[in-house]
Coordinates of C-alpha atoms and ligand atoms in Angstrom, one line a residue:
X221 CA 45.5 264.6 293.9
X222 CA 42.4 266.3 295.5
X223 CA 42.5 269.0 298.2
X224 CA 39.6 270.3 300.1
X225 CA 40.0 274.0 301.0
X226 CA 37.9 275.1 303.9
X227 CA 37.0 278.9 303.6
X228 CA 36.7 281.2 300.6
X229 CA 38.6 284.0 302.2
X230 CA 41.6 285.5 300.6
X231 CA 43.9 282.6 301.8
X232 CA 41.6 279.8 300.7
X233 CA 40.9 281.3 297.3
X234 CA 44.6 282.0 296.6
X235 CA 45.5 278.4 297.6
X236 CA 42.7 277.1 295.4
X237 CA 44.0 279.1 292.5
X238 CA 47.6 278.2 292.8
X239 CA 46.9 274.4 293.3
X240 CA 44.3 274.2 290.6
X241 CA 46.6 275.8 288.1
X242 CA 49.0 273.0 288.6
X243 CA 46.3 270.4 287.9
X244 CA 45.2 269.5 291.4
X245 CA 41.5 269.0 291.9
X246 CA 40.1 271.5 294.4
X247 CA 36.9 271.6 296.3
X248 CA 36.3 274.8 298.3
X249 CA 33.8 274.7 301.0
X250 CA 32.5 278.1 302.4
X251 CA 29.9 278.4 305.2
X252 CA 28.7 281.9 304.0
X253 CA 26.4 282.5 301.0
X254 CA 28.9 285.0 299.5
X255 CA 32.2 286.7 300.0
X256 CA 32.9 288.6 303.3
X257 CA 32.5 292.4 303.1
X258 CA 34.0 293.5 306.5
X259 CA 36.7 296.1 306.5
X260 CA 39.9 294.2 306.9
X261 CA 43.1 293.7 305.0
X262 CA 44.1 296.5 302.6
X263 CA 47.9 296.5 302.3
X264 CA 50.2 293.7 301.2
X265 CA 53.9 294.0 301.4
X266 CA 56.7 292.5 299.3
X267 CA 56.6 288.9 300.5
X268 CA 52.8 288.6 299.8
X269 CA 53.2 290.4 296.4
X270 CA 55.8 287.9 295.5
X271 CA 53.1 285.1 295.8
X272 CA 50.5 287.2 294.0
X273 CA 52.9 287.6 291.1
X274 CA 53.5 283.8 291.1
X275 CA 49.7 283.2 291.1
X276 CA 49.4 285.5 288.0
X277 CA 47.2 288.1 289.6
X278 CA 49.6 290.9 290.6
X279 CA 49.2 292.9 287.3
X280 CA 45.5 293.3 287.9
X281 CA 46.0 294.1 291.5
X282 CA 48.5 296.9 290.6
X283 CA 46.1 298.2 288.0
X284 CA 43.1 298.3 290.4
X285 CA 45.0 299.3 293.5
X286 CA 47.8 301.7 294.2
X287 CA 51.4 301.7 295.5
X288 CA 51.6 303.7 298.8
X289 CA 54.5 306.1 298.9
X290 CA 55.2 306.2 302.6
X291 CA 54.2 305.9 306.3
X292 CA 54.8 308.1 309.2
X293 CA 54.1 308.3 313.0
X294 CA 52.5 311.4 314.4
X295 CA 51.5 313.0 317.7
X296 CA 47.8 313.5 318.4
X297 CA 48.1 317.1 317.2
X298 CA 49.3 315.8 313.9
X299 CA 53.0 316.8 314.4
X300 CA 55.2 314.3 312.4
X301 CA 57.5 312.3 314.6
X302 CA 59.3 310.2 312.0
X303 CA 58.6 308.3 308.8
X304 CA 59.6 305.8 306.1
X305 CA 59.4 306.7 302.4
X306 CA 59.4 304.7 299.3
X307 CA 59.6 307.6 296.9
X308 CA 63.2 307.7 295.4
X309 CA 64.3 304.9 297.7
X310 CA 62.6 301.7 296.3
X311 CA 63.6 301.2 292.6
X312 CA 60.8 301.9 290.2
X313 CA 61.3 298.6 288.6
X314 CA 61.2 296.5 291.9
X315 CA 58.6 293.9 291.1
X316 CA 57.2 293.4 294.5
X317 CA 56.3 296.9 295.6
X318 CA 53.8 297.1 298.5
X319 CA 50.3 297.5 297.1
X320 CA 47.0 298.6 298.6
X321 CA 44.1 296.6 297.3
X322 CA 41.3 296.0 299.9
X323 CA 39.9 292.6 300.5
X324 CA 36.6 293.6 299.0
X325 CA 38.4 293.8 295.7
X326 CA 41.0 291.1 296.2
X327 CA 38.6 288.4 297.0
X328 CA 36.3 288.9 294.1
X329 CA 39.4 289.0 291.8
X330 CA 40.7 285.7 293.2
X331 CA 37.2 284.1 293.0
X332 CA 36.9 285.2 289.3
X333 CA 40.2 283.4 288.5
X334 CA 39.3 280.4 290.5
X335 CA 36.0 280.0 288.7
X336 CA 37.7 280.1 285.3
X337 CA 39.4 276.8 286.1
X338 CA 37.7 273.5 285.3
X339 CA 39.1 271.6 288.2
X340 CA 37.8 273.8 291.0
X341 CA 34.4 273.5 292.6
X342 CA 33.3 276.2 295.1
X343 CA 30.4 275.2 297.4
X344 CA 28.7 278.1 299.3
X345 CA 26.5 277.6 302.4
X346 CA 28.8 274.6 303.4
X347 CA 29.6 274.9 307.0
X348 CA 32.4 272.4 308.1
X349 CA 31.3 271.1 311.5
X350 CA 33.7 268.1 311.8
X351 CA 36.9 266.8 310.2
X352 CA 38.6 263.3 310.1
X353 CA 41.3 261.2 308.5
X354 CA 42.8 257.8 308.1
X355 CA 46.0 256.5 306.5
X356 CA 44.7 257.1 302.9
X357 CA 42.3 260.1 303.0
X358 CA 41.0 263.1 304.9
X359 CA 37.4 264.3 305.2
X360 CA 35.1 267.1 306.3
X361 CA 31.5 266.8 307.5
X362 CA 29.5 269.8 306.2
X363 CA 26.2 271.3 307.1
X364 CA 24.4 272.4 303.9
X365 CA 20.9 273.6 303.1
X366 CA 20.4 270.1 301.6
X367 CA 21.5 268.4 304.8
X368 CA 24.7 266.9 306.1
X369 CA 27.4 265.9 303.6
X370 CA 30.8 264.1 304.0
X371 CA 33.5 265.1 301.5
X372 CA 36.7 263.2 300.9
X373 CA 40.2 264.3 299.6
X374 CA 43.9 263.5 299.9
X375 CA 44.4 266.6 302.1
X376 CA 42.2 269.1 303.9
X377 CA 43.5 272.7 304.4
X378 CA 41.8 274.9 307.0
X379 CA 41.7 278.5 305.6
X380 CA 38.7 279.1 307.7
X381 CA 39.9 282.1 309.6
X382 CA 40.3 283.1 313.3
X383 CA 37.5 280.9 314.5
X384 CA 38.5 277.9 312.4
X385 CA 36.5 274.7 312.9
X386 CA 39.4 272.8 311.3
X387 CA 41.8 274.0 314.0
X388 CA 39.1 273.2 316.7
X389 CA 38.7 269.8 315.2
X390 CA 42.5 269.2 315.7
X391 CA 43.1 271.0 319.0
X392 CA 39.8 271.9 320.6
X393 CA 39.7 275.5 322.1
X394 CA 43.5 275.5 322.5
X395 CA 44.9 278.4 320.5
X396 CA 48.1 279.4 322.3
X397 CA 48.8 283.2 322.8
X398 CA 46.8 286.1 324.1
X399 CA 44.1 288.6 323.3
X400 CA 44.9 292.3 323.8
X401 CA 42.8 294.2 326.4
X402 CA 42.1 296.9 323.9
X403 CA 39.6 296.6 321.1
X404 CA 39.9 298.3 317.8
X405 CA 37.3 299.8 315.4
X406 CA 38.1 299.7 311.6
X407 CA 36.2 302.2 309.5
X408 CA 36.3 303.0 305.7
X409 CA 35.8 306.7 305.7
X410 CA 35.7 309.5 303.0
X411 CA 37.6 312.5 304.5
X412 CA 40.0 314.9 303.0
X413 CA 43.2 314.1 304.8
X414 CA 45.2 315.7 301.9
X415 CA 44.2 319.2 303.0
X416 CA 46.5 318.4 306.1
X417 CA 49.3 317.0 303.8
X418 CA 49.1 313.5 305.5
X419 CA 51.2 310.5 304.3
X420 CA 49.5 307.6 302.6
X421 CA 49.7 305.7 305.9
X422 CA 49.8 307.5 309.3
X423 CA 50.1 306.0 312.8
X424 CA 49.1 308.3 315.6
X425 CA 50.9 307.6 318.9
X426 CA 48.8 308.2 321.9
X427 CA 47.9 306.0 325.0
X428 CA 44.1 306.6 324.6
X429 CA 43.5 308.2 321.1
X430 CA 45.8 306.0 319.1
X431 CA 44.8 305.3 315.5
X432 CA 46.0 304.7 312.0
X433 CA 44.8 306.5 308.9
X434 CA 45.7 304.9 305.5
X435 CA 44.5 305.9 302.0
X436 CA 42.9 302.8 300.6
X437 CA 41.8 304.2 297.2
X438 CA 44.0 305.6 294.5
X439 CA 42.2 309.0 294.7
X440 CA 43.2 312.1 296.4
X441 CA 41.3 314.9 298.2
X442 CA 37.6 314.6 299.0
X443 CA 37.2 311.5 296.8
X444 CA 39.8 309.5 298.7
X445 CA 38.6 306.6 300.8
X446 CA 40.6 306.1 304.0
X447 CA 40.8 303.3 306.4
X448 CA 40.7 304.8 309.9
X449 CA 41.3 302.3 312.6
X450 CA 41.2 303.5 316.2
X451 CA 41.4 302.1 319.7
X452 CA 38.4 301.8 322.0
X453 CA 37.6 300.5 325.4
X454 CA 37.1 296.8 325.6
X455 CA 33.6 295.5 326.4
X456 CA 31.6 298.2 324.6
X457 CA 28.8 297.0 322.3
X458 CA 28.6 297.9 318.6
X459 CA 25.7 300.3 319.5
X460 CA 27.9 301.9 322.2
X461 CA 30.8 302.1 319.8
X462 CA 28.6 303.7 317.1
X463 CA 27.3 306.3 319.6
X464 CA 30.9 307.2 320.7
X465 CA 32.3 307.5 317.2
X466 CA 31.5 311.1 316.3
X467 CA 33.2 312.3 319.5
X468 CA 36.2 310.1 318.9
X469 CA 36.6 311.5 315.3
X470 CA 36.1 315.1 316.5
X471 CA 38.8 314.5 319.1
X472 CA 41.5 312.8 317.1
X473 CA 41.1 313.5 313.3
X474 CA 43.0 316.4 311.9
X475 CA 40.7 319.4 311.6
X476 CA 38.4 318.0 314.3
X477 CA 35.5 317.4 311.9
X478 CA 31.8 317.2 312.6
X479 CA 29.9 314.2 311.1
X480 CA 28.7 316.2 308.1
X481 CA 32.4 316.6 307.1
X482 CA 33.2 312.9 306.6
X483 CA 31.3 309.9 305.4
X484 CA 31.7 306.4 307.0
X485 CA 30.8 303.7 304.6
X486 CA 32.0 300.7 306.7
X487 CA 32.4 300.2 310.4
X488 CA 33.8 297.0 312.2
X489 CA 34.8 296.4 315.8
X490 CA 37.5 293.8 316.4
X491 CA 39.2 292.1 319.3
X492 CA 42.8 291.6 318.5
X493 CA 45.0 288.6 319.3
X494 CA 48.5 287.2 319.0
X495 CA 48.1 283.4 318.7
X496 CA 49.6 280.5 316.8
X497 CA 48.2 277.0 316.7
X498 CA 50.3 274.2 318.3
X499 CA 50.9 272.5 314.9
X500 CA 50.1 273.6 311.3
X501 CA 50.0 269.9 310.2
X502 CA 48.4 266.9 311.7
X503 CA 48.6 264.0 309.2
X504 CA 46.5 265.0 306.1
X505 CA 45.0 268.0 307.7
X506 CA 46.7 271.4 307.5
X507 CA 46.2 275.0 308.7
X508 CA 47.1 278.3 307.0
X509 CA 46.8 282.0 307.5
X510 CA 44.3 283.2 310.2
X511 CA 43.3 279.6 311.0
X512 CA 46.9 279.0 311.9
X513 CA 48.0 282.2 313.5
X514 CA 46.8 285.7 314.3
X515 CA 48.3 289.1 314.9
X516 CA 47.0 292.6 315.4
X517 CA 46.6 294.6 312.2
X518 CA 49.1 297.5 313.0
X519 CA 51.7 297.2 310.3
X520 CA 49.7 294.9 308.0
X521 CA 51.3 291.6 308.8
X522 CA 48.2 289.4 309.1
X523 CA 47.2 288.4 305.6
X524 CA 50.7 289.2 304.3
X525 CA 52.0 286.4 306.6
X526 CA 49.0 284.3 305.6
X527 CA 49.7 284.7 301.9
X528 CA 53.3 283.6 302.5
X529 CA 51.9 280.5 304.2
X530 CA 49.9 279.8 301.1
X531 CA 52.9 280.1 298.8
X532 CA 54.9 277.7 300.9
X533 CA 52.2 275.2 301.4
X534 CA 51.4 275.3 297.6
X535 CA 55.0 274.4 296.8
X536 CA 54.8 271.5 299.3
X537 CA 51.5 270.2 297.9
X538 CA 52.6 270.6 294.3
X539 CA 55.9 268.7 295.0
X540 CA 53.8 265.8 296.5
X541 CA 51.4 265.9 293.5
X542 CA 54.2 265.9 291.0
X543 CA 56.0 263.1 292.7
X544 CA 59.1 265.1 293.5
X545 CA 58.5 265.5 297.2
X546 CA 57.4 263.1 300.0
X547 CA 54.6 263.7 302.4
X548 CA 57.2 264.7 305.0
X549 CA 57.7 268.1 303.3
X550 CA 54.6 269.0 305.1
X551 CA 56.4 268.7 308.4
X552 CA 58.9 271.3 307.2
X553 CA 55.9 273.5 306.4
X554 CA 54.6 273.1 309.9
X555 CA 58.0 273.8 311.5
X556 CA 59.1 276.7 309.3
X557 CA 55.9 278.7 309.2
X558 CA 55.5 278.4 313.0
X559 CA 59.1 279.5 313.6
X560 CA 58.6 282.5 311.2
X561 CA 55.4 283.5 313.0
X562 CA 57.1 283.1 316.5
X563 CA 60.4 284.9 315.6
X564 CA 59.2 287.5 313.1
X565 CA 55.5 288.1 312.7
X566 CA 54.5 287.9 316.4
X567 CA 57.3 290.1 317.9
X568 CA 57.2 292.7 315.0
X569 CA 53.4 293.1 315.0
X570 CA 53.3 293.2 318.8
X571 CA 55.9 296.0 318.8
X572 CA 54.0 297.8 316.0
X573 CA 50.9 297.9 318.3
X574 CA 52.9 298.8 321.6
X575 CA 54.5 301.6 319.6
X576 CA 51.2 303.4 319.0
X577 CA 50.2 303.1 322.6
X578 CA 53.3 304.7 324.0
X579 CA 53.9 308.3 325.4
X580 CA 54.5 310.4 322.3
X581 CA 56.5 312.9 324.1
X582 CA 59.4 310.5 324.9
X583 CA 58.9 308.1 321.9
X584 CA 61.8 309.4 319.8
X585 CA 64.3 308.9 322.6
X586 CA 62.9 305.6 323.9
X587 CA 61.8 303.6 320.8
X588 CA 64.6 301.7 319.2
X589 CA 62.7 301.4 315.9
X590 CA 62.1 305.2 315.8
X591 CA 65.8 305.7 316.3
X592 CA 66.5 303.5 313.3
X593 CA 63.9 305.3 311.2
X594 CA 65.5 308.6 312.1
X595 CA 68.8 307.4 310.8
X596 CA 67.2 305.8 307.7
X597 CA 65.6 309.2 306.9
X598 CA 69.0 310.5 306.2
X599 CA 70.4 307.4 304.5
X600 CA 68.5 306.1 301.4
X601 CA 70.6 302.9 301.2
X602 CA 69.8 302.0 304.9
X603 CA 66.1 302.8 304.3
X604 CA 66.0 300.6 301.1
X605 CA 67.7 297.7 302.9
X606 CA 65.3 298.1 305.8
X607 CA 62.2 298.1 303.6
X608 CA 63.4 295.3 301.3
X609 CA 64.5 293.0 304.1
X610 CA 60.9 292.1 305.1
X611 CA 60.5 289.8 302.1
X612 CA 63.5 287.6 303.2
X613 CA 62.3 287.6 306.8
X614 CA 58.9 286.1 306.0
X615 CA 59.7 283.8 303.1
X616 CA 61.1 280.4 302.9
X617 CA 61.8 278.3 299.8
X618 CA 60.2 274.9 300.4
X619 CA 61.3 273.5 297.0
X620 CA 64.8 272.9 298.7
X621 CA 63.1 269.9 300.2
X622 CA 62.1 268.4 296.9
X623 CA 63.7 265.1 296.2
X624 CA 64.1 265.6 292.5
X625 CA 64.5 269.4 292.1
X626 CA 64.8 269.6 288.4
X627 CA 61.3 268.4 287.6
X628 CA 59.2 271.3 288.7
X629 CA 58.4 274.9 287.8
X630 CA 55.6 276.2 290.1
X631 CA 55.7 279.7 288.8
X632 CA 52.6 280.8 286.9
X633 CA 53.4 281.8 283.4
X634 CA 50.0 283.3 282.6
Ligands
FAD826 C1 40.9 295.9 310.8 C2 41.8 294.9 310.1 C3 42.7 295.3 309.1 C4 43.6 294.4 308.6 N1 44.5 294.9 307.7 C5 45.4 294.1 307.2 C6 46.3 294.6 306.2 O1 46.4 295.7 305.7 N2 47.3 293.7 305.6 C7 47.3 292.4 306.0 O2 48.2 291.6 305.6 N3 46.4 291.9 306.9 C8 45.5 292.7 307.5 N4 44.5 292.2 308.3 C9 44.4 290.8 308.6 C10 43.6 290.1 307.5 O3 42.3 290.7 307.2 C11 43.4 288.6 307.8 O4 44.7 288.0 308.1 C12 42.8 287.9 306.6 O5 41.5 288.3 306.3 C13 42.8 286.4 306.9 O6 42.4 285.7 305.7 P1 41.9 284.2 305.8 O7 41.5 283.8 304.4 O8 42.9 283.4 306.6 O9 40.6 284.2 306.8 P2 39.2 285.0 306.6 O10 39.5 286.2 305.8 O11 38.7 285.1 308.0 O12 38.4 284.0 305.8 C14 37.9 282.7 306.3 C15 36.8 282.2 305.5 O13 36.4 280.9 306.0 C16 35.0 280.8 306.2 N5 34.7 279.9 307.2 C17 34.8 280.1 308.5 N6 34.4 279.0 309.2 C18 34.0 278.1 308.3 C19 33.5 276.8 308.3 N7 33.2 276.2 309.5 N8 33.2 276.2 307.1 C20 33.4 276.8 306.0 N9 33.9 278.0 305.8 C21 34.2 278.7 307.0 C22 34.5 282.3 306.5 O14 33.2 282.5 306.2 C23 35.5 283.1 305.6 O15 35.0 283.3 304.3 C24 43.6 293.1 309.0 C25 42.7 292.6 309.9 C26 41.8 293.5 310.4 C27 40.8 293.0 311.5

């Protein structure tokens, strides 16, 4: 079997890795000349880590990243409202602990593993402009520096992100859902939050100056790199956002620092969306991760949900490749992954974002999630169940649709 994977982002590279390890021929086509460096995903929770373990890359990720010990919500003046802690609650030997390992490390790691496999070809500067299929094959038309090419495979998977041309090829500009009025700015910033005794992840609740500050390097003190993501007015240009940034940081960061007290090394404005494609499967063409669905990044469900798509889709394609599943297993992929987006990822991520926009003075009385967290702070078992339940909420075992279950082990043993 041959699969064309469109996009060498985290989801495309992970899919290529898992499928190629099972002997499926893979051609990755990526429009850029190299991996993306924008400040985006950093944290992956248990359901994603489960797939990274299966892909055989989790040990390296844990070695290069770190395991965050907790998150809390604060008022603008830094007062802690409520929090969730992993320390002493999540068992030390739990194999799927949340890990922080930013995309600018994750993608090179996945690429390194992909390039070690003989049955994967990665084509840079290959911009997919058209897709097509018939009863026996699917194809992409690709603009390359050498001209237009047409590449064929048994299946094409669109892992080409929010502006997916694969999705457009299937549904035009239709991408049901909505775009939030607010825009956000994600920065990677060196600043000593430890002097204020902040948690590894902090969500600041405020209708105007809401932000999140999460440690994204294992270091502490002045050497620690933090992801500071804050809300901004929609419609401002990058230049206007850059001009307003020092005032924003002076207003909302603890210690009200001047620009010479921190160092921003990455700065990226984003519009944020809640959207899911009408279908994740049309014949031999499939969608996964951001190409299939989007959510705002508060709570880190975007790529986590995308990685879980990849795990499930891999099991479906491996089953077909090994002759133990029929092509109709892909209809289960389509139905289940959309259901999980609609019933779990979309509502939870939307609430995560609304939560930071609310009035902090009445949040503890009004916000149902905060009320649960307040109870869980005094009850380790409740806290543990709450934190570990995310895995089952996002995952689905597609091997249950295999016709001959006994034949397959898709776990990586490397
Ligand atoms: C500020 C911010 C913070 C975030 N933090 C988290 C987090 O902590 N945890 C989490 O789980 N998620 C997080 N996310 C979401 C996460 O970054 C995305 O879900 C993830 O990057 C999506 O991966 P992807 O592989 O689907 O798409 P992308 O990363 O967008 O990759 C798509 C690839 O496809 C290529 N491509 C596009 N069009 C074409 C074409 N026509 N032909 C060929 N190639 C093409 C692109 O060049 C790119 O390389 C965050 C997002 C933002 C904006």
